[in-house]
C-alpha positions as semicolon CSV with decimal commas, in nm:
position;residue;x (nm);y (nm);z (nm)
1;M;7,482;-11,670;-16,207
2;K;7,582;-11,940;-16,456
3;F;7,819;-12,092;-16,199
4;S;7,543;-12,116;-15,934
5;K;7,307;-12,291;-16,181
6;T;7,579;-12,543;-16,262
7;L;7,650;-12,592;-15,892
8;I;7,281;-12,644;-15,809
9;T;7,240;-12,887;-16,101
10;G;7,544;-13,082;-15,983
11;L;7,414;-13,101;-15,626
12;V;7,072;-13,221;-15,745
13;L;7,238;-13,492;-15,958
14;M;7,458;-13,604;-15,669
15;A;7,155;-13,624;-15,438
16;G;6,969;-13,834;-15,698
17;V;7,263;-14,073;-15,743
18;S;7,302;-14,101;-15,365
19;A;6,931;-14,179;-15,321
20;F;6,951;-14,443;-15,599
21;A;7,257;-14,605;-15,440
22;Q;7,088;-14,606;-15,099
23;K;6,774;-14,764;-15,244
24;K;6,988;-15,029;-15,418
25;A;7,166;-15,107;-15,090
26;E;6,833;-15,160;-14,911
27;K;6,762;-15,473;-15,116
28;F;6,929;-15,677;-14,839
29;E;6,816;-15,693;-14,478
30;K;7,088;-15,634;-14,221
31;L;7,160;-15,983;-14,094
32;Q;7,279;-16,087;-13,751
33;I;7,473;-16,414;-13,734
34;E;7,658;-16,364;-13,406
35;M;7,405;-16,581;-13,218
36;F;7,494;-16,889;-13,423
37;P;7,760;-17,120;-13,277
38;K;8,119;-17,109;-13,395
39;A;8,229;-17,379;-13,639
40;K;8,390;-17,682;-13,480
41;E;8,737;-17,809;-13,570
42;G;8,765;-17,907;-13,939
43;Y;8,443;-17,723;-14,031
44;K;8,358;-17,377;-14,158
45;Q;8,048;-17,164;-14,119
46;V;7,893;-17,038;-14,442
47;Y;7,572;-16,846;-14,486
48;I;7,338;-16,731;-14,759
49;Q;7,189;-16,383;-14,746
50;L;6,885;-16,356;-14,971
51;P;6,775;-16,023;-15,119
52;V;6,439;-15,874;-15,023
53;D;6,169;-15,977;-15,270
54;K;5,812;-15,855;-15,293
55;N;5,671;-16,210;-15,323
56;E;5,884;-16,408;-15,078
57;N;5,598;-16,645;-14,993
58;D;5,601;-16,767;-15,354
59;L;5,975;-16,845;-15,358
60;K;6,187;-17,137;-15,241
61;V;6,563;-17,183;-15,218
62;E;6,728;-17,500;-15,348
63;V;7,058;-17,560;-15,168
64;F;7,336;-17,778;-15,309
65;V;7,612;-17,896;-15,076
66;G;7,903;-18,053;-15,256
67;A;8,257;-18,049;-15,388
68;E;8,425;-18,032;-15,727
69;K;8,602;-18,352;-15,823
70;M;8,775;-18,494;-16,128
71;L;8,548;-18,782;-16,236
72;D;8,476;-19,012;-16,529
73;C;8,150;-19,047;-16,728
74;N;7,953;-19,210;-16,444
75;N;7,686;-19,028;-16,242
76;Y;7,801;-18,943;-15,892
77;S;7,658;-18,813;-15,568
78;L;7,828;-18,710;-15,247
79;M;7,785;-18,939;-14,949
80;G;7,662;-18,777;-14,629
81;E;7,362;-18,586;-14,499
82;I;7,232;-18,241;-14,409
83;K;7,079;-18,215;-14,061
84;S;6,860;-17,924;-13,954
85;Q;6,940;-17,803;-13,601
86;D;6,744;-17,568;-13,375
87;L;6,925;-17,259;-13,244
88;Q;6,819;-17,287;-12,880
89;G;6,637;-16,982;-12,748
90;W;6,605;-16,809;-13,085
91;G;6,354;-17,012;-13,285
92;Y;6,591;-17,017;-13,584
93;N;6,749;-17,319;-13,741
94;Y;7,080;-17,391;-13,906
95;Y;7,219;-17,685;-14,099
96;E;7,504;-17,921;-14,016
97;V;7,656;-18,123;-14,297
98;E;7,810;-18,459;-14,223
99;S;8,027;-18,583;-14,509
100;K;8,378;-18,715;-14,551
101;G;8,377;-18,600;-14,914
102;D;8,343;-18,951;-15,058
103;A;8,139;-18,991;-15,375
104;A;7,930;-19,289;-15,485
105;G;7,865;-19,346;-15,852
106;T;7,717;-19,569;-16,117
107;L;7,933;-19,842;-16,268
108;M;7,908;-19,768;-16,640
109;A;8,204;-19,855;-16,858
110;C;8,370;-19,531;-16,964
111;L;8,539;-19,610;-17,293
112;D;8,733;-19,286;-17,325
113;K;8,870;-19,293;-16,965
114;K;8,855;-18,914;-16,975
115;L;8,813;-18,727;-16,645
116;S;8,629;-18,397;-16,613
117;K;8,559;-18,159;-16,327
118;K;8,209;-18,210;-16,184
119;F;8,028;-18,056;-15,887
120;V;7,913;-18,360;-15,689
121;T;7,639;-18,292;-15,433
122;L;7,438;-18,440;-15,153
123;K;7,063;-18,462;-15,213
124;P;6,953;-18,097;-15,266
125;E;6,762;-17,934;-14,982
126;I;6,462;-17,709;-15,058
127;V;6,392;-17,444;-14,794
128;R;6,160;-17,148;-14,750
129;Y;6,272;-16,812;-14,888
130;N;6,315;-16,555;-14,610
131;S;6,534;-16,247;-14,660
132;K;6,511;-16,159;-14,289
133;L;6,703;-16,468;-14,175
134;P;7,033;-16,608;-14,299
135;L;7,061;-16,968;-14,412
136;V;7,355;-17,085;-14,200
137;F;7,551;-17,403;-14,277
138;Y;7,837;-17,577;-14,102
139;V;8,029;-17,778;-14,359
140;P;8,363;-17,960;-14,370
141;K;8,645;-17,733;-14,492
142;D;8,662;-17,896;-14,839
143;I;8,286;-17,875;-14,903
144;E;8,101;-17,576;-15,051
145;V;7,741;-17,455;-15,057
146;R;7,567;-17,330;-15,371
147;Y;7,205;-17,232;-15,418
148;R;6,942;-17,115;-15,660
149;V;6,610;-16,940;-15,611
150;L;6,304;-17,129;-15,737
151;R;6,027;-16,913;-15,876
152;P;5,673;-17,035;-15,954
153;D;5,540;-17,080;-16,303
154;N;5,287;-16,818;-16,417
155;G;4,984;-17,037;-16,372
156;M;4,854;-17,362;-16,242
157;K;4,824;-17,651;-16,478
158;K;4,559;-17,920;-16,459
159;A;4,665;-18,283;-16,426
160;V;4,556;-18,525;-16,700
161;Q;4,278;-18,761;-16,595
162;K;4,236;-19,116;-16,724
């Protein structure tokens, strides 16, 4: 009798853990990316899969395309551009990055001549949050894509009038 109670308790616990794990796994939509074109020579395809959120209309995604470089004290940005392309017949879009990896910077005198590793980016792109569709990028092999989710402030603020 004691063994059967222990067995039943164990089965109930396992079912609860399994249900929790399944619920946790459902935070991401199953994405299809097979319809997107293959990366051309010298490029790679990268994508961002966003988790399901209850207020997706309130969110935005800020995307940074760049590379880590050893640089001095000046401010740098990556030269190039991000172009949005239409995936013909699907109504989706994807992004092609054109950059040779060159960086442009300010011309301040750096007295210490010390170099440090910096992530140098193109102008950040802000796109709509949608967990049902992947954000697909085609970038040169030495370039990477990073992102952050932008969430709204709690309330609206009123502008100052003069």
